[in-house]
Amino acid sequence: MLESFVDSLKYDDNGLITAVVQDHENGDVLMVAYMNREAVSRTLTSGRTCFWSRSRQKFWVKGETSGNVQVVKGVYFDCDKDCLLVKIEQTGAACHKGYRTCFFRQVDSDGSETTVLDPLSEAY
């Protein structure tokens, strides 16, 4: 049944699906990443977020090296089955730059950028 669900998702030409990662308690979007079939399956079965790194071209488990793990609380899919919403409990920083969320900067109407959060830790 799991394999049937994983195969029913609509992946892009590179075999990836977008995964929006959200704090399950307050709804904050913490990061956006990509999953291949293996990552979707392992996320669902392990209870930890697993992704495909487009830059490194390899599978990774969030927090495996940093200790900033994400415990899966629920996985949802959109009406087209081409995007996932993963609700998680975050330990430490979600962003590899040390911020709670990857969305720690804001752009104004004139194009100026402002950092709106303080980092939780050093970049890793």
GROMACS .gro file of C-alpha atoms in nm:
model
  124
    1MET     CA    1   0.000   0.000   0.000
    2LEU     CA    2   0.284   0.241   0.085
    3GLU     CA    3   0.458   0.174  -0.245
    4SER     CA    4   0.132   0.236  -0.430
    5PHE     CA    5   0.091   0.575  -0.261
    6VAL     CA    6   0.455   0.675  -0.323
    7ASP     CA    7   0.420   0.580  -0.690
    8SER     CA    8   0.093   0.774  -0.722
    9LEU     CA    9   0.265   1.106  -0.649
   10LYS     CA   10   0.355   1.330  -0.942
   11TYR     CA   11   0.731   1.380  -0.956
   12ASP     CA   12   0.907   1.625  -1.188
   13ASP     CA   13   1.131   1.523  -1.479
   14ASN     CA   14   1.417   1.467  -1.232
   15GLY     CA   15   1.206   1.232  -1.019
   16LEU     CA   16   1.158   1.490  -0.741
   17ILE     CA   17   0.861   1.631  -0.554
   18THR     CA   18   0.861   1.958  -0.356
   19ALA     CA   19   0.827   1.921   0.020
   20VAL     CA   20   0.723   2.219   0.232
   21VAL     CA   21   0.835   2.162   0.592
   22GLN     CA   22   0.617   2.329   0.855
   23ASP     CA   23   0.629   2.353   1.235
   24HIS     CA   24   0.334   2.143   1.351
   25GLU     CA   25   0.263   2.367   1.651
   26ASN     CA   26   0.263   2.721   1.509
   27GLY     CA   27   0.244   2.667   1.132
   28ASP     CA   28   0.571   2.845   1.052
   29VAL     CA   29   0.727   2.730   0.725
   30LEU     CA   30   1.077   2.617   0.818
   31MET     CA   31   1.218   2.504   0.485
   32VAL     CA   32   1.141   2.383   0.136
   33ALA     CA   33   1.328   2.081   0.005
   34TYR     CA   34   1.291   1.801  -0.247
   35MET     CA   35   1.219   1.431  -0.212
   36ASN     CA   36   1.259   1.142  -0.450
   37ARG     CA   37   1.061   0.819  -0.411
   38GLU     CA   38   1.308   0.676  -0.161
   39ALA     CA   39   1.299   0.992   0.052
   40VAL     CA   40   0.917   0.996   0.058
   41SER     CA   41   0.906   0.631   0.156
   42ARG     CA   42   1.173   0.663   0.425
   43THR     CA   43   1.015   0.979   0.567
   44LEU     CA   44   0.684   0.796   0.604
   45THR     CA   45   0.834   0.480   0.755
   46SER     CA   46   1.108   0.629   0.976
   47GLY     CA   47   0.928   0.932   1.119
   48ARG     CA   48   1.227   1.153   1.032
   49THR     CA   49   1.250   1.386   0.733
   50CYS     CA   50   1.456   1.253   0.443
   51PHE     CA   51   1.538   1.448   0.129
   52TRP     CA   52   1.725   1.443  -0.201
   53SER     CA   53   1.995   1.709  -0.230
   54ARG     CA   54   1.989   1.860  -0.578
   55SER     CA   55   2.327   2.028  -0.528
   56ARG     CA   56   2.508   1.726  -0.384
   57GLN     CA   57   2.304   1.470  -0.580
   58LYS     CA   58   2.258   1.247  -0.278
   59PHE     CA   59   2.005   1.131  -0.023
   60TRP     CA   60   2.015   1.291   0.323
   61VAL     CA   61   1.834   1.267   0.654
   62LYS     CA   62   1.772   1.604   0.822
   63GLY     CA   63   1.982   1.632   1.136
   64GLU     CA   64   2.201   1.332   1.059
   65THR     CA   65   2.519   1.538   1.091
   66SER     CA   66   2.398   1.855   1.268
   67GLY     CA   67   2.175   1.693   1.530
   68ASN     CA   68   1.894   1.933   1.429
   69VAL     CA   69   1.642   1.657   1.368
   70GLN     CA   70   1.287   1.684   1.242
   71VAL     CA   71   1.032   1.441   1.386
   72VAL     CA   72   0.743   1.390   1.146
   73LYS     CA   73   0.399   1.462   1.290
   74GLY     CA   74   0.204   1.435   0.964
   75VAL     CA   75   0.247   1.426   0.588
   76TYR     CA   76  -0.013   1.584   0.359
   77PHE     CA   77  -0.035   1.609  -0.018
   78ASP     CA   78  -0.200   1.869  -0.239
   79CYS     CA   79  -0.493   1.822  -0.477
   80ASP     CA   80  -0.262   1.753  -0.774
   81LYS     CA   81  -0.038   1.515  -0.575
   82ASP     CA   82   0.268   1.714  -0.691
   83CYS     CA   83   0.364   1.876  -0.360
   84LEU     CA   84   0.394   1.754  -0.001
   85LEU     CA   85   0.342   1.936   0.327
   86VAL     CA   86   0.541   1.777   0.608
   87LYS     CA   87   0.445   1.888   0.957
   88ILE     CA   88   0.728   1.833   1.200
   89GLU     CA   89   0.867   1.893   1.546
   90GLN     CA   90   1.201   2.070   1.503
   91THR     CA   91   1.504   2.026   1.728
   92GLY     CA   92   1.744   2.320   1.692
   93ALA     CA   93   1.782   2.513   1.369
   94ALA     CA   94   1.605   2.400   1.051
   95CYS     CA   95   1.833   2.611   0.831
   96HIS     CA   96   2.190   2.504   0.758
   97LYS     CA   97   2.291   2.867   0.821
   98GLY     CA   98   2.189   2.829   1.186
   99TYR     CA   99   1.846   2.994   1.176
  100ARG     CA  100   1.523   2.842   1.307
  101THR     CA  101   1.378   2.876   0.954
  102CYS     CA  102   1.533   2.912   0.611
  103PHE     CA  103   1.307   3.215   0.566
  104PHE     CA  104   1.502   3.455   0.788
  105ARG     CA  105   1.536   3.737   0.533
  106GLN     CA  106   1.281   3.979   0.390
  107VAL     CA  107   1.290   4.181   0.070
  108ASP     CA  108   1.128   4.525   0.058
  109SER     CA  109   0.954   4.689  -0.240
  110ASP     CA  110   1.278   4.869  -0.333
  111GLY     CA  111   1.471   4.541  -0.343
  112SER     CA  112   1.659   4.593  -0.017
  113GLU     CA  113   1.711   4.283   0.194
  114THR     CA  114   1.679   4.267   0.573
  115THR     CA  115   1.764   3.983   0.810
  116VAL     CA  116   1.461   3.958   1.038
  117LEU     CA  117   1.569   3.678   1.275
  118ASP     CA  118   1.871   3.602   1.488
  119PRO     CA  119   2.052   3.272   1.432
  120LEU     CA  120   2.006   2.996   1.689
  121SER     CA  121   2.350   2.852   1.623
  122GLU     CA  122   2.653   2.870   1.399
  123ALA     CA  123   2.610   2.764   1.039
  124TYR     CA  124   2.682   2.398   0.979
   0.00000   0.00000   0.00000
